[in-house]
Amino acid sequence: MTKDNTSGGLAGAPKNIVLPFILLLLSRMPAHGYELMQQLTSLGFLSVDQGNFYRLMRQLEKDNYVNSEWDTTTSGPAKRLYSLTDIGEKYLQQYADELQRYQTMLGHFFSMYSSMFDLYMFPVRKDGDRVEKHNQKNGSGHDESEGTQ
């Protein structure tokens, strides 16, 4: 397989899938890092490593995709409040376009994959709620499956 540097992954597969989710969440409203991690977990990311998450947030800020400022409006210590920039919004749109192309590729894969199993299926017909093998007639003209279940 060849590495495709434009999409950041192998054969067009997205590399860091958490990144567009973070940008998408921030497109709705600014959020603290802890809130973002909780939302990512609720979206199906099984574990979000705090250290890696905050390194990624610093990189996103360095790349001008997000801004952060200290939020002192809540009780307790100040927390970083992250928001999406215009550049981040444009990047999110580009990433969404790439994910759309990848989704199409996955659709083709699963269509081909499921049709592969159709080649190995025996012919059956559905009769009510029962699935039966096609009835075969014996030499006498009677159905061999009659009286059997």
Tab-separated table of C-alpha atoms in Angstrom:
chain	number	residue	atom	x	y	z
A	1	MET	CA	0.000	0.000	0.000
A	2	THR	CA	1.142	3.522	-0.610
A	3	LYS	CA	0.975	6.313	1.845
A	4	ASP	CA	-1.256	9.181	0.738
A	5	ASN	CA	0.035	12.354	2.366
A	6	THR	CA	-2.915	14.474	1.270
A	7	SER	CA	-5.355	12.618	3.492
A	8	GLY	CA	-2.830	11.631	6.122
A	9	GLY	CA	-3.518	7.899	6.014
A	10	LEU	CA	-3.102	4.696	4.060
A	11	ALA	CA	-5.079	4.442	0.833
A	12	GLY	CA	-7.179	7.493	1.636
A	13	ALA	CA	-8.151	6.411	5.149
A	14	PRO	CA	-8.428	9.309	7.602
A	15	LYS	CA	-5.509	9.397	10.005
A	16	ASN	CA	-6.486	11.300	13.149
A	17	ILE	CA	-10.264	10.907	13.200
A	18	VAL	CA	-10.600	12.640	16.567
A	19	LEU	CA	-9.493	15.954	15.010
A	20	PRO	CA	-12.617	16.620	12.887
A	21	PHE	CA	-14.807	15.647	15.832
A	22	ILE	CA	-13.106	18.234	18.038
A	23	LEU	CA	-13.515	20.908	15.378
A	24	LEU	CA	-17.141	19.933	14.812
A	25	LEU	CA	-17.907	20.113	18.524
A	26	LEU	CA	-16.271	23.529	18.732
A	27	SER	CA	-18.260	24.723	15.706
A	28	ARG	CA	-21.374	24.436	17.872
A	29	MET	CA	-20.029	26.425	20.803
A	30	PRO	CA	-16.810	27.117	22.709
A	31	ALA	CA	-15.920	24.475	25.291
A	32	HIS	CA	-13.401	23.569	27.963
A	33	GLY	CA	-11.029	20.674	27.308
A	34	TYR	CA	-12.676	18.428	29.893
A	35	GLU	CA	-16.089	19.015	28.298
A	36	LEU	CA	-14.669	18.145	24.887
A	37	MET	CA	-13.181	14.911	26.228
A	38	GLN	CA	-16.541	13.943	27.777
A	39	GLN	CA	-18.345	14.649	24.506
A	40	LEU	CA	-15.802	12.591	22.559
A	41	THR	CA	-16.363	9.683	24.936
A	42	SER	CA	-20.139	9.965	24.447
A	43	LEU	CA	-19.575	9.861	20.664
A	44	GLY	CA	-17.835	6.490	20.924
A	45	PHE	CA	-14.161	7.266	21.510
A	46	LEU	CA	-13.402	4.581	24.057
A	47	SER	CA	-10.564	6.331	25.806
A	48	VAL	CA	-9.267	9.826	25.433
A	49	ASP	CA	-5.751	10.172	26.804
A	50	GLN	CA	-5.550	13.536	28.587
A	51	GLY	CA	-1.930	14.179	27.706
A	52	ASN	CA	-2.389	13.442	24.016
A	53	PHE	CA	-5.640	15.410	23.948
A	54	TYR	CA	-4.070	18.597	25.319
A	55	ARG	CA	-1.034	18.206	23.040
A	56	LEU	CA	-3.449	17.997	20.112
A	57	MET	CA	-5.304	21.087	21.366
A	58	ARG	CA	-2.027	23.033	21.573
A	59	GLN	CA	-1.160	21.930	18.030
A	60	LEU	CA	-4.604	22.977	16.779
A	61	GLU	CA	-4.058	26.366	18.380
A	62	LYS	CA	-0.569	26.645	16.876
A	63	ASP	CA	-2.068	25.837	13.435
A	64	ASN	CA	-4.706	28.571	14.025
A	65	TYR	CA	-7.622	26.111	13.864
A	66	VAL	CA	-8.717	26.976	17.406
A	67	ASN	CA	-8.271	29.837	19.826
A	68	SER	CA	-8.168	29.539	23.575
A	69	GLU	CA	-8.518	31.983	26.397
A	70	TRP	CA	-8.603	31.666	30.146
A	71	ASP	CA	-12.138	31.415	31.498
A	72	THR	CA	-12.354	32.904	34.984
A	73	THR	CA	-16.145	33.182	35.107
A	74	THR	CA	-16.634	29.878	36.932
A	75	SER	CA	-15.716	29.084	40.509
A	76	GLY	CA	-12.393	27.393	41.057
A	77	PRO	CA	-9.242	27.720	39.011
A	78	ALA	CA	-9.263	29.318	35.575
A	79	LYS	CA	-9.828	26.927	32.663
A	80	ARG	CA	-8.991	27.178	28.987
A	81	LEU	CA	-12.021	27.864	26.808
A	82	TYR	CA	-11.495	26.694	23.223
A	83	SER	CA	-13.282	28.092	20.177
A	84	LEU	CA	-13.117	27.432	16.443
A	85	THR	CA	-11.421	29.971	14.157
A	86	ASP	CA	-12.370	30.781	10.557
A	87	ILE	CA	-9.337	28.797	9.401
A	88	GLY	CA	-10.476	25.871	11.559
A	89	GLU	CA	-13.949	26.068	10.047
A	90	LYS	CA	-12.502	25.903	6.521
A	91	TYR	CA	-10.309	22.965	7.521
A	92	LEU	CA	-13.346	21.205	9.011
A	93	GLN	CA	-15.189	21.593	5.687
A	94	GLN	CA	-12.224	20.139	3.787
A	95	TYR	CA	-11.991	17.247	6.239
A	96	ALA	CA	-15.746	16.630	5.905
A	97	ASP	CA	-15.315	16.439	2.120
A	98	GLU	CA	-12.517	13.875	2.564
A	99	LEU	CA	-14.635	11.853	4.987
A	100	GLN	CA	-17.490	11.890	2.466
A	101	ARG	CA	-15.183	10.380	-0.160
A	102	TYR	CA	-13.977	7.819	2.390
A	103	GLN	CA	-17.569	6.956	3.303
A	104	THR	CA	-18.252	6.269	-0.383
A	105	MET	CA	-15.216	3.969	-0.498
A	106	LEU	CA	-16.471	2.133	2.593
A	107	GLY	CA	-19.902	1.779	1.009
A	108	HIS	CA	-18.333	0.136	-2.032
A	109	PHE	CA	-16.266	-2.151	0.175
A	110	PHE	CA	-19.223	-3.370	2.241
A	111	SER	CA	-21.383	-3.795	-0.832
A	112	MET	CA	-18.718	-5.974	-2.431
A	113	TYR	CA	-18.060	-7.775	0.852
A	114	SER	CA	-21.718	-8.668	1.455
A	115	SER	CA	-22.230	-9.753	-2.167
A	116	MET	CA	-19.317	-12.150	-1.730
A	117	PHE	CA	-21.461	-14.142	0.707
A	118	ASP	CA	-24.356	-14.269	-1.769
A	119	LEU	CA	-22.211	-16.533	-3.940
A	120	TYR	CA	-22.130	-19.181	-1.206
A	121	MET	CA	-25.791	-19.082	-0.169
A	122	PHE	CA	-28.036	-21.983	-1.183
A	123	PRO	CA	-31.233	-21.024	-2.977
A	124	VAL	CA	-34.024	-20.557	-0.453
A	125	ARG	CA	-37.471	-19.078	-0.545
A	126	LYS	CA	-39.367	-17.444	2.239
A	127	ASP	CA	-42.778	-18.934	3.002
A	128	GLY	CA	-44.476	-16.938	5.745
A	129	ASP	CA	-42.052	-16.899	8.634
A	130	ARG	CA	-40.360	-20.169	7.570
A	131	VAL	CA	-37.451	-20.454	5.208
A	132	GLU	CA	-37.524	-23.685	3.229
A	133	LYS	CA	-35.244	-25.335	0.730
A	134	HIS	CA	-36.754	-25.477	-2.736
A	135	ASN	CA	-39.030	-28.501	-2.901
A	136	GLN	CA	-37.660	-31.310	-5.001
A	137	LYS	CA	-39.911	-33.855	-6.701
A	138	ASN	CA	-39.000	-37.510	-6.579
A	139	GLY	CA	-39.569	-39.841	-9.495
A	140	SER	CA	-43.214	-40.448	-8.466
A	141	GLY	CA	-44.088	-36.782	-8.830
A	142	HIS	CA	-44.539	-36.353	-5.078
A	143	ASP	CA	-42.735	-33.743	-3.057
A	144	GLU	CA	-40.039	-35.434	-0.943
A	145	SER	CA	-40.286	-32.737	1.703
A	146	GLU	CA	-44.005	-33.298	2.345
A	147	GLY	CA	-44.666	-34.466	5.847
A	148	THR	CA	-41.185	-33.548	7.055
A	149	GLN	CA	-40.028	-30.452	8.823
